[in-house]
Coordinates of C-alpha atoms and ligand atoms in Angstrom, one line a residue:
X11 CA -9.5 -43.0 -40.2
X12 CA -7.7 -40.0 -38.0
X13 CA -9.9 -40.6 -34.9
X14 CA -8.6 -43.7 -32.9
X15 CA -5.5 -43.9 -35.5
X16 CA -2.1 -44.4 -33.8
X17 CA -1.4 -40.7 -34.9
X18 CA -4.2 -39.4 -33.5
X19 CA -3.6 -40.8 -29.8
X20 CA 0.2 -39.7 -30.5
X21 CA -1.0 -35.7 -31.1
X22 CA -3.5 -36.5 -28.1
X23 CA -0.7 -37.1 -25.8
X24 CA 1.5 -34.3 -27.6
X25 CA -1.8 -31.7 -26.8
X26 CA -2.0 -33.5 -23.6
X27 CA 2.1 -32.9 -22.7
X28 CA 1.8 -29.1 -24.6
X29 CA -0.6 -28.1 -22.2
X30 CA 0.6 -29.8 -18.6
X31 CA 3.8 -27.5 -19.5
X32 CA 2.7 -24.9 -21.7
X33 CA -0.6 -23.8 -18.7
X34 CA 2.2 -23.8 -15.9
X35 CA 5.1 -22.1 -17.5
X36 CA 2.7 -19.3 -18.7
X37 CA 1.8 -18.8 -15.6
X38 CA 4.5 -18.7 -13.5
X39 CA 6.3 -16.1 -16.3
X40 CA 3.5 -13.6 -15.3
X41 CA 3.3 -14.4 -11.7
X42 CA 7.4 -14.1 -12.2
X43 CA 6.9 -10.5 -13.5
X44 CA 4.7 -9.2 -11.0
X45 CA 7.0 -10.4 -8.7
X46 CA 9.4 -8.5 -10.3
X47 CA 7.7 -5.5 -10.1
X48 CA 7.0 -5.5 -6.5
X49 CA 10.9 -6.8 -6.5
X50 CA 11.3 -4.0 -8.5
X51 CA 9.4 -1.2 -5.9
X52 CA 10.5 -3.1 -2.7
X53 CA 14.5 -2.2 -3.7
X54 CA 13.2 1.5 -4.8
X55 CA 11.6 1.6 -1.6
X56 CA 14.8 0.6 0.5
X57 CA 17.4 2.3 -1.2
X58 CA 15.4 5.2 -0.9
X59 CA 15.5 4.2 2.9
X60 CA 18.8 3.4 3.2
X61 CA 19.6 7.3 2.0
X62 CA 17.6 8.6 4.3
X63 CA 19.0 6.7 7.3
X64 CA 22.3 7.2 5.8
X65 CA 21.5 10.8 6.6
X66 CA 20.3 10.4 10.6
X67 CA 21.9 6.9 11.5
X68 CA 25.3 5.7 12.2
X69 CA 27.0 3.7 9.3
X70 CA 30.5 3.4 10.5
X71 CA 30.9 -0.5 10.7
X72 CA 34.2 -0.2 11.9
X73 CA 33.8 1.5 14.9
X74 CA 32.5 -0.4 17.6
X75 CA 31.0 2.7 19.4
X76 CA 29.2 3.8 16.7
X77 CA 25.7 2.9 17.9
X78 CA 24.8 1.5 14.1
X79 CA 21.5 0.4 13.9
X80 CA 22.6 -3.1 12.4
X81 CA 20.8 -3.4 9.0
X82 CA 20.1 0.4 9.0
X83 CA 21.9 0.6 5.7
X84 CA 21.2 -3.0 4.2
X85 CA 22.8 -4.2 0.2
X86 CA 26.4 -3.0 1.8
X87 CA 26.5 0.3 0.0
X88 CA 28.2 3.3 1.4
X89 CA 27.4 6.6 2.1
X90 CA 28.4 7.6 -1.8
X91 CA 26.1 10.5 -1.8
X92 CA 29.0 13.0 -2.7
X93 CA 27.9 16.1 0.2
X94 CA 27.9 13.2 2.5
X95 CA 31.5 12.0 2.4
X96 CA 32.3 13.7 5.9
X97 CA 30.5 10.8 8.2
X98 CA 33.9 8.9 7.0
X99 CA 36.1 11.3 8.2
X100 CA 37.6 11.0 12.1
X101 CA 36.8 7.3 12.3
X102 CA 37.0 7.4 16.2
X103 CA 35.2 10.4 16.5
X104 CA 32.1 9.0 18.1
X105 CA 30.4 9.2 21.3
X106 CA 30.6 6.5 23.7
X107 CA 26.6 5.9 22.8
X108 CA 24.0 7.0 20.4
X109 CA 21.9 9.9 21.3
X110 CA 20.3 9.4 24.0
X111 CA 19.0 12.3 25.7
X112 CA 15.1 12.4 26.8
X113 CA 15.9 13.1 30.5
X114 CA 13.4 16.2 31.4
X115 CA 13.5 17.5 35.1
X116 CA 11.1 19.9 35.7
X117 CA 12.5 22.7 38.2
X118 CA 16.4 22.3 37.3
X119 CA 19.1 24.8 36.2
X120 CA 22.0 23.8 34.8
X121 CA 24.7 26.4 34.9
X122 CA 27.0 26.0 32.1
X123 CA 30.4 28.0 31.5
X124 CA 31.8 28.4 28.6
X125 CA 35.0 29.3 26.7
X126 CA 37.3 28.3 29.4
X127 CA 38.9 26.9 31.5
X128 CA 40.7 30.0 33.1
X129 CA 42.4 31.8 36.0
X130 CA 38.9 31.8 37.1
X131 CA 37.9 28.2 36.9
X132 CA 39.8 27.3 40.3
X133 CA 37.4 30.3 42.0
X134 CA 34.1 29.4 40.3
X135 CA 35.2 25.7 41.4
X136 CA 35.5 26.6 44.8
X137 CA 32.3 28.9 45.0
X138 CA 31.0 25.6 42.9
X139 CA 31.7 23.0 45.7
X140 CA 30.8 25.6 48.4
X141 CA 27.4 25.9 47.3
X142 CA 26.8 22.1 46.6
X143 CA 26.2 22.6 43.1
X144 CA 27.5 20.6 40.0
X145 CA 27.6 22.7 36.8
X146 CA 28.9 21.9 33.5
X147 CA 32.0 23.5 31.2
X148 CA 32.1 23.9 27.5
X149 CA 35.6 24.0 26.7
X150 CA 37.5 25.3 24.0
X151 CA 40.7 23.6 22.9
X152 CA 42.7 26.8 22.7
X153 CA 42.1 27.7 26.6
X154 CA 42.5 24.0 27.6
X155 CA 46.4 23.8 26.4
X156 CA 48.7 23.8 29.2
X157 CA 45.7 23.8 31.7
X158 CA 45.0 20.1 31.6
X159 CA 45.2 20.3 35.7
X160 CA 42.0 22.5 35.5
X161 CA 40.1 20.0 33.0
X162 CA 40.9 17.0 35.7
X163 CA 39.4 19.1 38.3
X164 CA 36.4 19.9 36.7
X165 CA 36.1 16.2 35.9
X166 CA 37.4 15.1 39.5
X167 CA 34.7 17.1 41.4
X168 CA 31.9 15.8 39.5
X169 CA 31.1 18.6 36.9
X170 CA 30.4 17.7 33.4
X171 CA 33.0 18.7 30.8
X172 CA 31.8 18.9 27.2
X173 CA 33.5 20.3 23.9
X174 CA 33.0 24.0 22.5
X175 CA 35.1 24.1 19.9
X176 CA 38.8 24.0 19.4
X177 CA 39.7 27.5 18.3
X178 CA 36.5 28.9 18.9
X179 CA 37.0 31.2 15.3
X180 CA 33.7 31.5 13.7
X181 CA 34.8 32.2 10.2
X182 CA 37.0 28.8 10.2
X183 CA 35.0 26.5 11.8
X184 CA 31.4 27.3 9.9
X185 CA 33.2 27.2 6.8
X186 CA 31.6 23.6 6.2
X187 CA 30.9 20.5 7.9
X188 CA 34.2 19.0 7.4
X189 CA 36.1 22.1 8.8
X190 CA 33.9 22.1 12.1
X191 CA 34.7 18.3 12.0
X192 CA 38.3 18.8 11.9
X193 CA 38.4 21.8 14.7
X194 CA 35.9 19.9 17.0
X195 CA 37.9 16.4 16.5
X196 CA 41.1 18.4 18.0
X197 CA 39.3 19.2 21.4
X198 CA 37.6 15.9 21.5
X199 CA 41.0 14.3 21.7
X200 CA 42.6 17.0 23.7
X201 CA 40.0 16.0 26.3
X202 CA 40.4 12.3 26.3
X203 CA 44.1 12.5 26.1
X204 CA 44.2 15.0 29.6
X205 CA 41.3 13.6 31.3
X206 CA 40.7 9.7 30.2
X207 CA 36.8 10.5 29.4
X208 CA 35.3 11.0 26.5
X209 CA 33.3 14.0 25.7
X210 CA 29.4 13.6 24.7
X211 CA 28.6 17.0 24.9
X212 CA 29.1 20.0 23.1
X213 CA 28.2 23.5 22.7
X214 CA 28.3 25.2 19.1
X215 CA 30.2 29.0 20.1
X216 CA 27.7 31.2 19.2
X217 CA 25.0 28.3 19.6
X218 CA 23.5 26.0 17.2
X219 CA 21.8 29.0 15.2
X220 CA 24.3 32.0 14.6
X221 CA 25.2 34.6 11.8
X222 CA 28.3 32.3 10.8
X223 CA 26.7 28.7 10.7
X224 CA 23.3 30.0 9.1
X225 CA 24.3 28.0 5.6
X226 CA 25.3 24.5 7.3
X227 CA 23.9 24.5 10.7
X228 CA 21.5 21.6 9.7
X229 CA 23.9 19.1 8.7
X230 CA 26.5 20.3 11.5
X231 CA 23.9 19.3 14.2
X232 CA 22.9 16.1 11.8
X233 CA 26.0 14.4 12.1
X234 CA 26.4 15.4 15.7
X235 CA 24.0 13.9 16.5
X236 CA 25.1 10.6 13.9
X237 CA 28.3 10.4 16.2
X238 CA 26.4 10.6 18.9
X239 CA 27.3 14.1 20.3
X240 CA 24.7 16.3 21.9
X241 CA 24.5 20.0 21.5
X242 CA 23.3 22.3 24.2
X243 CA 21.5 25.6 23.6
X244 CA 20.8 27.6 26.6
X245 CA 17.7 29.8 27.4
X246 CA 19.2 32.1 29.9
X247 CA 21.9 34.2 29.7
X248 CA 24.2 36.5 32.0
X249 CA 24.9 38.4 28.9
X250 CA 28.6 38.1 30.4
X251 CA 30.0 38.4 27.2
X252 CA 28.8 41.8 26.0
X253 CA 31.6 44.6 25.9
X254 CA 31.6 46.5 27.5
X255 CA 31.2 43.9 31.1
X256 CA 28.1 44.1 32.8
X257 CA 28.7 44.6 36.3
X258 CA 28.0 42.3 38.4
X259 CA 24.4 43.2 40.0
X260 CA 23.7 43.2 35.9
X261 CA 24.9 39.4 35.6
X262 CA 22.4 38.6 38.6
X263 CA 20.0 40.1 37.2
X264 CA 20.0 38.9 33.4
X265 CA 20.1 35.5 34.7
X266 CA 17.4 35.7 37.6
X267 CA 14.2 38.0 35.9
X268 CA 13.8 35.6 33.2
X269 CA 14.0 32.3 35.3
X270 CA 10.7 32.5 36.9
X271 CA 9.0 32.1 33.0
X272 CA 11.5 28.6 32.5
X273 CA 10.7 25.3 34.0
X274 CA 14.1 24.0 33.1
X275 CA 17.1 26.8 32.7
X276 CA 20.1 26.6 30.8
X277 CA 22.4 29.5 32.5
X278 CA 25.0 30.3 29.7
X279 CA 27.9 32.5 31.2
X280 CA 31.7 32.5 30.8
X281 CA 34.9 31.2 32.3
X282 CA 37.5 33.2 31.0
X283 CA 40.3 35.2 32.7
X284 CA 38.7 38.9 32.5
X285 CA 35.2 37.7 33.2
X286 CA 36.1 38.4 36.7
X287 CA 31.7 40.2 37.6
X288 CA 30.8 36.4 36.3
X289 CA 32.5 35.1 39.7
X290 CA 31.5 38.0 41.5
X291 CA 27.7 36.9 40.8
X292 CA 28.0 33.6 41.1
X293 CA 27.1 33.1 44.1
X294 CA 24.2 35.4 44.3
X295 CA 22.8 34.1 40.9
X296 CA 22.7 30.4 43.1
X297 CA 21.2 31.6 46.1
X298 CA 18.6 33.6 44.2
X299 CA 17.5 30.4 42.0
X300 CA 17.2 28.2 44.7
X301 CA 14.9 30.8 46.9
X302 CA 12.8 30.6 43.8
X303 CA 12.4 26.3 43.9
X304 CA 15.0 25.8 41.4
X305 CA 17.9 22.8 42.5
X306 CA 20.7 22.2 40.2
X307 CA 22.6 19.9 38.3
X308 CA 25.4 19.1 35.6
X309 CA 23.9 18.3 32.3
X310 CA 24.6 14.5 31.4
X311 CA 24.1 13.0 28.0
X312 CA 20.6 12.0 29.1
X313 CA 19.7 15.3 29.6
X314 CA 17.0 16.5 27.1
X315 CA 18.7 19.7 25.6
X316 CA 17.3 23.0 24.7
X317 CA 18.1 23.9 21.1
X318 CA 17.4 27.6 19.7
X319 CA 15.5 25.6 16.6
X320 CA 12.7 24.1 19.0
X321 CA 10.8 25.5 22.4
X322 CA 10.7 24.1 24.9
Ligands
ZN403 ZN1 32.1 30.6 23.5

């Protein structure tokens, strides 16, 4: 007899035994590979982060200014995307902290001068300090050789100094990202080196949208802004730089009949040794802002920027 026989309570127990492990293991194998599938999604879904941040976030671990989110770009990987191999270059090329700039002050100008400095920074200094107005410069590396006295100045009086390029040449320094790199890295140091400070700003010559940068303009002002820097656009102009010179009643005017429309201004004219009407005006163009309500100050990295890409 099989029911009650030795054998049959042995197979009971084997049945018993087969299905205490057999229910479990089957289980946890497909609970195992729907885990693995949401594993599976959940590492599509942060590598697919990771590149993205790789593209707008710091990722220089090395550089203790870099203002890395930590855990931006998790798993260790590097930037290996091939067009972005740049954000390794110029290690200590960083701002002193990530971007930064929401500061909006309704009513302010900020006169900005570009391209020097010049035989003409001492006088716009002085017409500068006279009027009680701080003002910021866009250097270029090429005018700032030999004239580090000028840079300290600038810096000692309480203006803001900010980069513009080192050779200010179009053609070379839009060629691609890693050539503006390489120009802007030169000023950047040139400016620490003469005046101890590091530069956050910066103004693209030509501004952030011109003939020459048209192809790479995007990813120029992306890894700016990775390092930190912050470019400034402006959204009035002297038209200083047109040849032939506008005289200097011209300057005033270019300047002043579209500052009534702006409830922040950002006055682009020139420092530069021949752009003798800019100095001429200077003094007018302040006088006329300020009977219209405007005050004025230097821009600082907080300052919210203007950018030809957005309004504002
Ligand atoms: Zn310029």
């Amino acid at each position: 007899m099989y029911f009650g026989s030795v054998r049959f309570f042995k197979n009971l127990i084997l049945l018993v035994l087969v299905i205490l492990f057999a229910v479990p293991v089957v289980f946890a194998l497909r609970l195992n590979d729907k885990l693995g599938q949401e594993e599976a999604e959940n590492a599509r879904l942060e590598q697919a982060l990771a590149a993205a941040e790789q593209r707008i976030s710091a990722e220089e671990p090395a550089d203790p200014l870099s203002s890395a989110e930590p855990g931006a770009v998790t798993g260790g990987e590097p930037a290996e995307s091939p067009d972005l191999y740049y954000q390794s270059l110029y290690p200590d090329f960083y701002a002193p902290e990530s971007y930064h700039a929401t500061e909006r002050t309704v009513g302010t100008i900020y006169l900005t001068f570009d391209d020097g400095p010049s035989e003409n920074t001492d006088r716009i200094l002085a017409i500068l300090a006279e009027q009680n107005v701080k003002a910021t410069f866009f250097v270029t590396g090429e005018s700032s050789e030999g004239n580090g006295q000028r840079l300290r100045d600038i810096v000692a009086q309480g203006h803001s100094l900010g980069m513009h390029s080192y050779s200010h040449n179009y053609g070379q320094i839009y060629q691609s990202v890693e050539a503006f790199l390489d120009d802007m890295y030169q000023v950047f140091t040139l400016i620490r080196e003469e005046t101890g400070e590091t530069p956050t700003l910066f103004r693209f010559p030509g501004g952030s949208i011109n003939s020459y940068n048209a192809g790479v303009y995007q990813e120029l002002v992306a890894e700016m802004l990775r390092r930190g820097f912050v470019p400034y656009d402006w959204n009035l102009s002297g038209e200083d730089a047109a040849i032939p010179q506008p005289g200097t009643a011209q300057i005033i005017q270019n300047v002043v009949e579209n500052a009534g429309r702006m409830e922040r201004g950002f006055v682009l004219l020139h420092d530069s040794a021949y752009k003798v009407n800019t100095v001429n005006a200077l003094e007018t163009i302040i006088q006329q802002l300020r009977d219209m309500g405007f005050e004025f100050d230097r821009i600082t990295p907080e300052t919210k920027p203007v950018w030809f890409v957005y309004t504002d």
